[in-house]
Amino acid sequence: MAHDATDRLLLDTAEEALVAHPGHVTVIGDRYGALTLGAVSMLEPVGGGSDHLVGPVRVHQDARSGELALVANAARLGLSTPTPGRPEAPSAWVSGPLDASLLAGARVVLLQLPRGLDALDEIAELVAAHADPDVRLFAGGRVKHMAVAMNDVLRRHFGEVQAGLARQKSRVLTASAPLTRSGPSWPRSERHDDLVVVAHGAAFAGASIDIGTRALLEALAVEDPRADHVVDLGCGTGVLGVTYARAHPRARLVATDQSAAAVASAVATAEANGVADRMEVRRDDAGASLPAGSADLVLLNPPFHVGATVHAGIAYKLFDAAARVLRPGGELWCVWNSPLGYRPALQRIIGPTRQVSRDARFTVTVSTRR
């Protein structure tokens, strides 16, 4: 949904603080632009233009698709949008990475609570370390997806954490009085035999290797497809691409993911394992920037969630992307949850598909591009 009750409750809860500090607002986790555009509408315009603010709202969205949605929704409202290559051009907001520059001097932070506690911990740590000492963090979510542990995470970084009343099945946690910490604890790394995995808080599976990826790695090790131009599509922390690059010194890889946390993690994982010179990592929506027919091999472990909902939409989008990127005769090696039954779709979208391995949880297939 483009907006929900949590967006509305966050804006209502933070309205007084937003109006009091119009030049010091940061939004994190905005799904499609509702929080950002709602905040923009509350801030007092200056300079004669309806969208010229006292300092633009600073925004971080982990998903590239969220950034694109924010731009599209702003255009529908007639708001000026950030101009690539022209950071000085007036705009209602500016998008940026999850780092110190996003939060420096912030007095109000609006946050759509992430699903994972690690993601929340990294965000809270950055807010506490770099925002104004008088910052107020308003973190909202659907009650059914919230846990008491979220309060505990916030209390590690803030002296005061208060839970507001629920409204329309949503609730806002308000954190203030940031605590001083010794230094950043993200990203984190973990060694798996001779492979080092580096992960930021919002990266899927963190610094571990999820069992679906393990199943695909085992299948690749047995059949060992050899290709010089390889794409790790939806790369996550980059485990598939890095492992392939280490096993095939002649191969050059492009790893893509729409998640900013995944891209930063994959870059760090490639560097930690000595393959950064042969593995380019891009933040991209389903490999949209990759030329058609440019890959001999695509590796894919597609997600099966959209937010907190089990949904196959992203997988089908990535299958379409693989079909476009592969040259005729190229192969898509894919692992998927066995109950989802993707094989007919893979045969229709990519081409002839054979099963390499299967158990109750995961199936590995190879599809050859027509």
mmCIF file of C-alpha atoms in Angstrom:
data_model
loop_
_atom_site.group_PDB
_atom_site.id
_atom_site.type_symbol
_atom_site.label_atom_id
_atom_site.label_comp_id
_atom_site.label_asym_id
_atom_site.label_seq_id
_atom_site.Cartn_x
_atom_site.Cartn_y
_atom_site.Cartn_z
ATOM 1 C CA MET A 1 0.000 0.000 0.000
ATOM 2 C CA ALA A 2 1.244 3.483 -0.835
ATOM 3 C CA HIS A 3 0.482 4.633 2.719
ATOM 4 C CA ASP A 4 -0.991 3.107 5.833
ATOM 5 C CA ALA A 5 -2.116 3.894 9.366
ATOM 6 C CA THR A 6 1.473 3.899 10.626
ATOM 7 C CA ASP A 7 2.437 6.720 8.257
ATOM 8 C CA ARG A 8 -0.516 8.779 9.451
ATOM 9 C CA LEU A 9 0.130 8.074 13.138
ATOM 10 C CA LEU A 10 3.830 8.948 12.815
ATOM 11 C CA LEU A 11 3.041 12.284 11.188
ATOM 12 C CA ASP A 12 0.359 13.120 13.749
ATOM 13 C CA THR A 13 2.618 12.173 16.666
ATOM 14 C CA ALA A 14 5.584 14.143 15.373
ATOM 15 C CA GLU A 15 3.664 17.173 14.035
ATOM 16 C CA GLU A 16 4.651 19.564 16.817
ATOM 17 C CA ALA A 17 8.324 18.591 16.583
ATOM 18 C CA LEU A 18 8.290 18.835 12.783
ATOM 19 C CA VAL A 19 6.876 22.347 12.827
ATOM 20 C CA ALA A 20 9.383 23.400 15.499
ATOM 21 C CA HIS A 21 12.433 22.120 13.597
ATOM 22 C CA PRO A 22 11.686 22.411 9.857
ATOM 23 C CA GLY A 23 15.322 22.476 8.764
ATOM 24 C CA HIS A 24 16.453 19.453 10.756
ATOM 25 C CA VAL A 25 14.229 16.553 9.700
ATOM 26 C CA THR A 26 15.337 13.076 8.636
ATOM 27 C CA VAL A 27 13.089 10.287 7.354
ATOM 28 C CA ILE A 28 14.237 6.648 7.342
ATOM 29 C CA GLY A 29 12.440 3.619 5.940
ATOM 30 C CA ASP A 30 9.755 5.484 3.983
ATOM 31 C CA ARG A 31 8.223 2.794 1.786
ATOM 32 C CA TYR A 32 6.725 4.791 -1.071
ATOM 33 C CA GLY A 33 7.045 8.436 -0.060
ATOM 34 C CA ALA A 34 4.092 8.994 2.274
ATOM 35 C CA LEU A 35 6.217 9.938 5.293
ATOM 36 C CA THR A 36 8.502 12.243 3.344
ATOM 37 C CA LEU A 37 5.744 14.009 1.437
ATOM 38 C CA GLY A 38 3.587 14.225 4.552
ATOM 39 C CA ALA A 39 6.429 15.853 6.445
ATOM 40 C CA VAL A 40 7.105 18.233 3.555
ATOM 41 C CA SER A 41 3.456 19.323 3.585
ATOM 42 C CA MET A 42 3.697 20.248 7.286
ATOM 43 C CA LEU A 43 6.841 22.350 7.034
ATOM 44 C CA GLU A 44 6.552 26.075 6.530
ATOM 45 C CA PRO A 45 7.534 27.125 2.981
ATOM 46 C CA VAL A 46 9.934 30.017 2.529
ATOM 47 C CA GLY A 47 11.236 32.033 -0.392
ATOM 48 C CA GLY A 48 7.927 32.296 -2.228
ATOM 49 C CA GLY A 49 7.852 28.753 -3.597
ATOM 50 C CA SER A 50 5.504 26.113 -2.292
ATOM 51 C CA ASP A 51 8.270 23.543 -2.163
ATOM 52 C CA HIS A 52 11.231 25.622 -0.979
ATOM 53 C CA LEU A 53 11.914 24.577 2.596
ATOM 54 C CA VAL A 54 14.277 25.704 5.324
ATOM 55 C CA GLY A 55 16.662 22.918 4.382
ATOM 56 C CA PRO A 56 15.296 19.888 2.530
ATOM 57 C CA VAL A 57 14.116 16.808 4.391
ATOM 58 C CA ARG A 58 16.901 14.211 4.389
ATOM 59 C CA VAL A 59 15.679 10.768 3.387
ATOM 60 C CA HIS A 60 17.074 7.247 3.388
ATOM 61 C CA GLN A 61 15.152 4.383 1.801
ATOM 62 C CA ASP A 62 16.855 1.021 1.712
ATOM 63 C CA ALA A 63 14.915 -0.136 -1.341
ATOM 64 C CA ARG A 64 15.680 1.468 -4.687
ATOM 65 C CA SER A 65 12.046 0.867 -5.675
ATOM 66 C CA GLY A 66 11.025 3.059 -2.728
ATOM 67 C CA GLU A 67 13.188 5.912 -4.020
ATOM 68 C CA LEU A 68 11.607 5.634 -7.461
ATOM 69 C CA ALA A 69 8.127 5.622 -5.922
ATOM 70 C CA LEU A 70 8.917 8.741 -3.875
ATOM 71 C CA VAL A 71 10.027 10.599 -7.016
ATOM 72 C CA ALA A 72 6.929 9.486 -8.927
ATOM 73 C CA ASN A 73 4.536 10.439 -6.135
ATOM 74 C CA ALA A 74 6.217 13.817 -5.662
ATOM 75 C CA ALA A 75 5.902 14.520 -9.382
ATOM 76 C CA ARG A 76 2.177 13.812 -9.186
ATOM 77 C CA LEU A 77 1.931 16.469 -6.472
ATOM 78 C CA GLY A 78 3.972 18.987 -8.452
ATOM 79 C CA LEU A 79 6.871 19.069 -5.976
ATOM 80 C CA SER A 80 10.435 19.698 -7.103
ATOM 81 C CA THR A 81 12.568 16.584 -6.897
ATOM 82 C CA PRO A 82 16.335 16.151 -6.427
ATOM 83 C CA THR A 83 18.229 16.657 -9.690
ATOM 84 C CA PRO A 84 21.017 14.104 -10.360
ATOM 85 C CA GLY A 85 24.359 15.857 -10.583
ATOM 86 C CA ARG A 86 22.925 19.104 -9.185
ATOM 87 C CA PRO A 87 22.809 18.807 -5.382
ATOM 88 C CA GLU A 88 22.531 22.595 -5.122
ATOM 89 C CA ALA A 89 19.210 22.692 -7.003
ATOM 90 C CA PRO A 90 16.214 23.444 -4.720
ATOM 91 C CA SER A 91 14.167 20.400 -3.784
ATOM 92 C CA ALA A 92 11.716 19.382 -1.088
ATOM 93 C CA TRP A 93 13.945 16.520 0.022
ATOM 94 C CA VAL A 94 17.306 14.896 -0.694
ATOM 95 C CA SER A 95 17.994 11.171 -0.658
ATOM 96 C CA GLY A 96 21.169 9.844 0.911
ATOM 97 C CA PRO A 97 22.931 6.818 2.370
ATOM 98 C CA LEU A 98 22.463 5.578 5.910
ATOM 99 C CA ASP A 99 25.461 7.343 7.406
ATOM 100 C CA ALA A 100 26.534 10.311 9.513
ATOM 101 C CA SER A 101 25.631 12.868 6.814
ATOM 102 C CA LEU A 102 22.001 11.722 6.865
ATOM 103 C CA LEU A 103 21.679 12.467 10.569
ATOM 104 C CA ALA A 104 24.136 15.266 11.376
ATOM 105 C CA GLY A 105 22.266 17.873 13.420
ATOM 106 C CA ALA A 106 18.863 16.192 13.002
ATOM 107 C CA ARG A 107 16.278 17.198 15.606
ATOM 108 C CA VAL A 108 13.421 15.026 14.316
ATOM 109 C CA VAL A 109 13.775 11.515 12.874
ATOM 110 C CA LEU A 110 10.766 9.681 11.469
ATOM 111 C CA LEU A 111 11.284 5.927 11.135
ATOM 112 C CA GLN A 112 9.119 3.174 9.721
ATOM 113 C CA LEU A 113 10.293 0.341 11.955
ATOM 114 C CA PRO A 114 12.262 -2.298 10.040
ATOM 115 C CA ARG A 115 11.384 -5.955 10.399
ATOM 116 C CA GLY A 116 14.742 -6.965 11.855
ATOM 117 C CA LEU A 117 16.254 -6.011 15.196
ATOM 118 C CA ASP A 118 19.724 -5.740 13.638
ATOM 119 C CA ALA A 119 18.471 -3.147 11.164
ATOM 120 C CA LEU A 120 16.892 -1.186 14.005
ATOM 121 C CA ASP A 121 20.083 -1.417 16.054
ATOM 122 C CA GLU A 122 22.222 0.052 13.264
ATOM 123 C CA ILE A 123 19.746 2.895 12.678
ATOM 124 C CA ALA A 124 19.406 3.710 16.385
ATOM 125 C CA GLU A 125 23.179 3.643 16.826
ATOM 126 C CA LEU A 126 23.655 6.132 13.983
ATOM 127 C CA VAL A 127 20.908 8.445 15.234
ATOM 128 C CA ALA A 128 22.333 8.472 18.756
ATOM 129 C CA ALA A 129 25.871 9.070 17.514
ATOM 130 C CA HIS A 130 25.287 11.798 14.918
ATOM 131 C CA ALA A 131 21.955 13.574 15.480
ATOM 132 C CA ASP A 132 21.494 16.634 17.680
ATOM 133 C CA PRO A 133 21.657 15.836 21.431
ATOM 134 C CA ASP A 134 18.022 16.973 21.661
ATOM 135 C CA VAL A 135 16.861 14.698 18.822
ATOM 136 C CA ARG A 136 13.562 12.848 19.067
ATOM 137 C CA LEU A 137 13.242 9.592 17.164
ATOM 138 C CA PHE A 138 9.666 8.642 16.269
ATOM 139 C CA ALA A 139 9.608 4.954 15.298
ATOM 140 C CA GLY A 140 6.294 3.538 14.104
ATOM 141 C CA GLY A 141 5.008 0.160 13.032
ATOM 142 C CA ARG A 142 2.042 -2.149 12.817
ATOM 143 C CA VAL A 143 1.378 -3.615 16.244
ATOM 144 C CA LYS A 144 1.355 -7.182 14.927
ATOM 145 C CA HIS A 145 4.900 -6.744 13.616
ATOM 146 C CA MET A 146 6.297 -5.019 16.724
ATOM 147 C CA ALA A 147 8.003 -6.763 19.630
ATOM 148 C CA VAL A 148 9.070 -5.782 23.126
ATOM 149 C CA ALA A 149 12.639 -6.432 21.986
ATOM 150 C CA MET A 150 12.409 -3.299 19.828
ATOM 151 C CA ASN A 151 12.102 -1.225 23.000
ATOM 152 C CA ASP A 152 15.175 -2.988 24.358
ATOM 153 C CA VAL A 153 17.160 -2.158 21.212
ATOM 154 C CA LEU A 154 16.211 1.515 21.457
ATOM 155 C CA ARG A 155 17.128 1.612 25.159
ATOM 156 C CA ARG A 156 20.656 0.522 24.282
ATOM 157 C CA HIS A 157 21.070 3.846 22.499
ATOM 158 C CA PHE A 158 18.625 6.248 24.197
ATOM 159 C CA GLY A 159 18.009 7.177 27.810
ATOM 160 C CA GLU A 160 14.258 7.603 27.307
ATOM 161 C CA VAL A 161 11.924 5.356 25.315
ATOM 162 C CA GLN A 162 8.156 5.759 25.478
ATOM 163 C CA ALA A 163 5.427 3.716 23.776
ATOM 164 C CA GLY A 164 2.431 5.671 22.545
ATOM 165 C CA LEU A 165 -1.155 4.502 22.452
ATOM 166 C CA ALA A 166 -2.142 2.201 19.619
ATOM 167 C CA ARG A 167 -4.357 3.604 16.867
ATOM 168 C CA GLN A 168 -5.745 1.654 13.927
ATOM 169 C CA LYS A 169 -3.449 -1.244 14.850
ATOM 170 C CA SER A 170 -0.323 0.942 14.723
ATOM 171 C CA ARG A 171 1.904 2.303 17.469
ATOM 172 C CA VAL A 172 4.787 4.810 17.776
ATOM 173 C CA LEU A 173 7.819 4.462 20.022
ATOM 174 C CA THR A 174 9.473 7.797 20.877
ATOM 175 C CA ALA A 175 13.153 7.774 21.838
ATOM 176 C CA SER A 176 15.187 10.716 23.153
ATOM 177 C CA ALA A 177 18.287 11.495 25.245
ATOM 178 C CA PRO A 178 20.871 9.698 23.078
ATOM 179 C CA LEU A 179 23.559 7.788 24.936
ATOM 180 C CA THR A 180 27.275 8.086 24.240
ATOM 181 C CA ARG A 181 28.829 4.922 22.795
ATOM 182 C CA SER A 182 32.443 3.920 22.319
ATOM 183 C CA GLY A 183 32.232 3.562 18.536
ATOM 184 C CA PRO A 184 30.269 2.036 15.637
ATOM 185 C CA SER A 185 29.447 -1.659 15.817
ATOM 186 C CA TRP A 186 28.233 -1.974 12.193
ATOM 187 C CA PRO A 187 28.906 -3.536 9.755
ATOM 188 C CA ARG A 188 29.653 -6.918 11.319
ATOM 189 C CA SER A 189 31.537 -9.869 9.885
ATOM 190 C CA GLU A 190 31.619 -13.625 10.341
ATOM 191 C CA ARG A 191 34.041 -16.240 9.005
ATOM 192 C CA HIS A 192 32.686 -19.400 7.392
ATOM 193 C CA ASP A 193 35.658 -21.689 6.782
ATOM 194 C CA ASP A 194 37.759 -19.507 4.446
ATOM 195 C CA LEU A 195 34.927 -17.134 3.432
ATOM 196 C CA VAL A 196 34.331 -13.860 5.285
ATOM 197 C CA VAL A 197 30.794 -12.451 5.126
ATOM 198 C CA VAL A 198 30.268 -8.782 6.009
ATOM 199 C CA ALA A 199 26.790 -7.450 6.721
ATOM 200 C CA HIS A 200 24.981 -4.250 7.610
ATOM 201 C CA GLY A 201 21.931 -4.486 9.842
ATOM 202 C CA ALA A 202 19.251 -4.638 7.146
ATOM 203 C CA ALA A 203 21.015 -7.238 4.977
ATOM 204 C CA PHE A 204 19.115 -10.506 4.642
ATOM 205 C CA ALA A 205 20.575 -13.298 6.830
ATOM 206 C CA GLY A 206 23.146 -10.907 8.282
ATOM 207 C CA ALA A 207 26.709 -12.233 8.322
ATOM 208 C CA SER A 208 25.489 -15.835 8.243
ATOM 209 C CA ILE A 209 24.864 -17.898 5.079
ATOM 210 C CA ASP A 210 21.189 -18.761 4.670
ATOM 211 C CA ILE A 211 20.276 -22.349 3.874
ATOM 212 C CA GLY A 212 18.904 -21.524 0.429
ATOM 213 C CA THR A 213 22.238 -20.005 -0.582
ATOM 214 C CA ARG A 214 24.020 -23.044 0.856
ATOM 215 C CA ALA A 215 21.868 -25.334 -1.298
ATOM 216 C CA LEU A 216 22.766 -23.381 -4.437
ATOM 217 C CA LEU A 217 26.466 -23.299 -3.535
ATOM 218 C CA GLU A 218 26.477 -27.079 -3.074
ATOM 219 C CA ALA A 219 24.863 -27.585 -6.480
ATOM 220 C CA LEU A 220 27.330 -25.222 -8.159
ATOM 221 C CA ALA A 221 30.248 -27.071 -6.578
ATOM 222 C CA VAL A 222 29.048 -30.412 -7.995
ATOM 223 C CA GLU A 223 28.375 -29.322 -11.588
ATOM 224 C CA ASP A 224 30.738 -26.322 -11.704
ATOM 225 C CA PRO A 225 29.312 -24.281 -14.595
ATOM 226 C CA ARG A 226 32.053 -22.218 -16.183
ATOM 227 C CA ALA A 227 31.328 -18.729 -17.467
ATOM 228 C CA ASP A 228 33.299 -15.528 -17.924
ATOM 229 C CA HIS A 229 30.443 -13.024 -17.605
ATOM 230 C CA VAL A 230 28.374 -13.666 -14.513
ATOM 231 C CA VAL A 231 25.573 -11.754 -12.750
ATOM 232 C CA ASP A 232 24.677 -12.270 -9.091
ATOM 233 C CA LEU A 233 21.096 -11.000 -9.260
ATOM 234 C CA GLY A 234 19.587 -9.883 -5.956
ATOM 235 C CA CYS A 235 23.012 -10.449 -4.453
ATOM 236 C CA GLY A 236 22.340 -9.792 -0.767
ATOM 237 C CA THR A 237 25.672 -9.854 1.044
ATOM 238 C CA GLY A 238 27.374 -11.154 -2.119
ATOM 239 C CA VAL A 239 28.049 -14.717 -0.963
ATOM 240 C CA LEU A 240 27.129 -16.351 -4.288
ATOM 241 C CA GLY A 241 29.108 -13.942 -6.425
ATOM 242 C CA VAL A 242 32.164 -13.891 -4.181
ATOM 243 C CA THR A 243 32.266 -17.690 -3.935
ATOM 244 C CA TYR A 244 32.007 -18.028 -7.711
ATOM 245 C CA ALA A 245 34.677 -15.384 -8.295
ATOM 246 C CA ARG A 246 37.093 -17.146 -5.941
ATOM 247 C CA ALA A 247 36.559 -20.473 -7.721
ATOM 248 C CA HIS A 248 36.909 -18.983 -11.227
ATOM 249 C CA PRO A 249 39.799 -16.494 -11.448
ATOM 250 C CA ARG A 250 39.016 -15.575 -15.079
ATOM 251 C CA ALA A 251 35.389 -14.673 -14.410
ATOM 252 C CA ARG A 252 34.154 -11.122 -14.069
ATOM 253 C CA LEU A 253 30.976 -10.511 -12.129
ATOM 254 C CA VAL A 254 28.344 -7.855 -11.647
ATOM 255 C CA ALA A 255 26.303 -8.139 -8.450
ATOM 256 C CA THR A 256 23.094 -6.140 -8.156
ATOM 257 C CA ASP A 257 20.528 -5.566 -5.447
ATOM 258 C CA GLN A 258 17.931 -2.869 -4.843
ATOM 259 C CA SER A 259 18.765 -2.795 -1.110
ATOM 260 C CA ALA A 260 21.313 -0.185 -0.080
ATOM 261 C CA ALA A 261 22.284 -2.340 2.916
ATOM 262 C CA ALA A 262 22.829 -5.355 0.672
ATOM 263 C CA VAL A 263 24.991 -3.398 -1.766
ATOM 264 C CA ALA A 264 27.186 -1.972 1.003
ATOM 265 C CA SER A 265 27.475 -5.458 2.501
ATOM 266 C CA ALA A 266 28.367 -7.084 -0.837
ATOM 267 C CA VAL A 267 31.039 -4.455 -1.511
ATOM 268 C CA ALA A 268 32.577 -5.136 1.884
ATOM 269 C CA THR A 269 32.335 -8.922 1.437
ATOM 270 C CA ALA A 270 34.068 -8.718 -1.955
ATOM 271 C CA GLU A 271 36.848 -6.607 -0.451
ATOM 272 C CA ALA A 272 37.262 -8.932 2.534
ATOM 273 C CA ASN A 273 37.722 -11.914 0.205
ATOM 274 C CA GLY A 274 40.058 -10.291 -2.312
ATOM 275 C CA VAL A 275 37.755 -10.255 -5.364
ATOM 276 C CA ALA A 276 36.684 -6.595 -5.435
ATOM 277 C CA ASP A 277 38.747 -6.012 -8.584
ATOM 278 C CA ARG A 278 36.632 -8.567 -10.494
ATOM 279 C CA MET A 279 33.222 -8.036 -8.900
ATOM 280 C CA GLU A 280 31.318 -4.814 -9.505
ATOM 281 C CA VAL A 281 28.400 -4.190 -7.148
ATOM 282 C CA ARG A 282 25.486 -1.996 -8.229
ATOM 283 C CA ARG A 283 22.351 -0.773 -6.516
ATOM 284 C CA ASP A 284 19.761 -1.471 -9.144
ATOM 285 C CA ASP A 285 16.096 -2.366 -9.452
ATOM 286 C CA ALA A 286 16.070 -5.935 -10.832
ATOM 287 C CA GLY A 287 19.256 -5.393 -12.840
ATOM 288 C CA ALA A 288 17.672 -2.649 -14.949
ATOM 289 C CA SER A 289 21.036 -1.056 -15.791
ATOM 290 C CA LEU A 290 22.556 -4.275 -17.176
ATOM 291 C CA PRO A 291 22.710 -4.601 -20.980
ATOM 292 C CA ALA A 292 20.491 -7.201 -22.597
ATOM 293 C CA GLY A 293 22.286 -10.423 -23.512
ATOM 294 C CA SER A 294 25.381 -9.487 -21.507
ATOM 295 C CA ALA A 295 25.627 -12.508 -19.184
ATOM 296 C CA ASP A 296 26.602 -16.126 -19.695
ATOM 297 C CA LEU A 297 25.434 -17.100 -16.217
ATOM 298 C CA VAL A 298 22.985 -15.627 -13.690
ATOM 299 C CA LEU A 299 22.945 -16.739 -10.045
ATOM 300 C CA LEU A 300 19.711 -16.108 -8.175
ATOM 301 C CA ASN A 301 18.272 -16.768 -4.726
ATOM 302 C CA PRO A 302 15.056 -14.706 -5.008
ATOM 303 C CA PRO A 303 13.320 -13.270 -1.948
ATOM 304 C CA PHE A 304 9.812 -14.498 -1.232
ATOM 305 C CA HIS A 305 8.666 -11.616 0.984
ATOM 306 C CA VAL A 306 7.462 -8.099 0.272
ATOM 307 C CA GLY A 307 7.847 -6.467 3.658
ATOM 308 C CA ALA A 308 6.206 -8.858 6.096
ATOM 309 C CA THR A 309 4.042 -10.535 3.441
ATOM 310 C CA VAL A 310 4.869 -13.766 1.588
ATOM 311 C CA HIS A 311 4.610 -12.740 -2.058
ATOM 312 C CA ALA A 312 6.065 -14.136 -5.289
ATOM 313 C CA GLY A 313 6.033 -10.827 -7.153
ATOM 314 C CA ILE A 314 9.703 -10.021 -6.675
ATOM 315 C CA ALA A 315 10.759 -13.489 -7.846
ATOM 316 C CA TYR A 316 8.850 -13.148 -11.117
ATOM 317 C CA LYS A 317 10.333 -9.707 -11.657
ATOM 318 C CA LEU A 318 13.819 -11.159 -11.201
ATOM 319 C CA PHE A 319 13.030 -14.066 -13.577
ATOM 320 C CA ASP A 320 12.080 -11.489 -16.227
ATOM 321 C CA ALA A 321 15.322 -9.629 -15.526
ATOM 322 C CA ALA A 322 17.376 -12.812 -15.908
ATOM 323 C CA ALA A 323 15.689 -13.564 -19.227
ATOM 324 C CA ARG A 324 16.641 -10.132 -20.509
ATOM 325 C CA VAL A 325 20.229 -10.182 -19.233
ATOM 326 C CA LEU A 326 21.145 -13.707 -20.392
ATOM 327 C CA ARG A 327 22.450 -14.343 -23.869
ATOM 328 C CA PRO A 328 20.757 -17.177 -25.813
ATOM 329 C CA GLY A 329 22.128 -20.402 -24.393
ATOM 330 C CA GLY A 330 23.115 -18.761 -21.119
ATOM 331 C CA GLU A 331 22.008 -20.316 -17.839
ATOM 332 C CA LEU A 332 20.041 -19.181 -14.817
ATOM 333 C CA TRP A 333 20.965 -21.129 -11.684
ATOM 334 C CA CYS A 334 18.194 -20.543 -9.181
ATOM 335 C CA VAL A 335 17.272 -21.794 -5.712
ATOM 336 C CA TRP A 336 13.724 -21.449 -4.421
ATOM 337 C CA ASN A 337 11.422 -22.676 -1.696
ATOM 338 C CA SER A 338 10.105 -26.026 -2.931
ATOM 339 C CA PRO A 339 6.433 -25.362 -2.028
ATOM 340 C CA LEU A 340 6.412 -22.309 -4.324
ATOM 341 C CA GLY A 341 6.695 -24.460 -7.456
ATOM 342 C CA TYR A 342 8.501 -21.972 -9.707
ATOM 343 C CA ARG A 343 9.555 -24.474 -12.383
ATOM 344 C CA PRO A 344 6.654 -23.849 -14.837
ATOM 345 C CA ALA A 345 7.281 -20.099 -14.595
ATOM 346 C CA LEU A 346 11.004 -20.558 -15.178
ATOM 347 C CA GLN A 347 10.339 -22.691 -18.258
ATOM 348 C CA ARG A 348 7.915 -20.095 -19.614
ATOM 349 C CA ILE A 349 10.046 -17.024 -18.894
ATOM 350 C CA ILE A 350 13.610 -18.332 -19.399
ATOM 351 C CA GLY A 351 13.513 -21.615 -21.273
ATOM 352 C CA PRO A 352 14.057 -25.362 -20.721
ATOM 353 C CA THR A 353 14.497 -25.987 -16.998
ATOM 354 C CA ARG A 354 15.950 -29.014 -15.230
ATOM 355 C CA GLN A 355 16.078 -29.858 -11.557
ATOM 356 C CA VAL A 356 19.531 -30.197 -10.005
ATOM 357 C CA SER A 357 18.533 -30.921 -6.402
ATOM 358 C CA ARG A 358 15.443 -30.894 -4.228
ATOM 359 C CA ASP A 359 14.405 -31.488 -0.647
ATOM 360 C CA ALA A 360 11.374 -30.539 1.431
ATOM 361 C CA ARG A 361 12.543 -26.947 1.740
ATOM 362 C CA PHE A 362 14.578 -25.955 -1.333
ATOM 363 C CA THR A 363 14.844 -26.767 -5.020
ATOM 364 C CA VAL A 364 17.780 -25.854 -7.269
ATOM 365 C CA THR A 365 17.105 -25.562 -11.000
ATOM 366 C CA VAL A 366 19.038 -24.630 -14.136
ATOM 367 C CA SER A 367 17.143 -22.793 -16.895
ATOM 368 C CA THR A 368 18.690 -22.318 -20.341
ATOM 369 C CA ARG A 369 17.825 -19.102 -22.182
ATOM 370 C CA ARG A 370 16.022 -19.735 -25.470
#
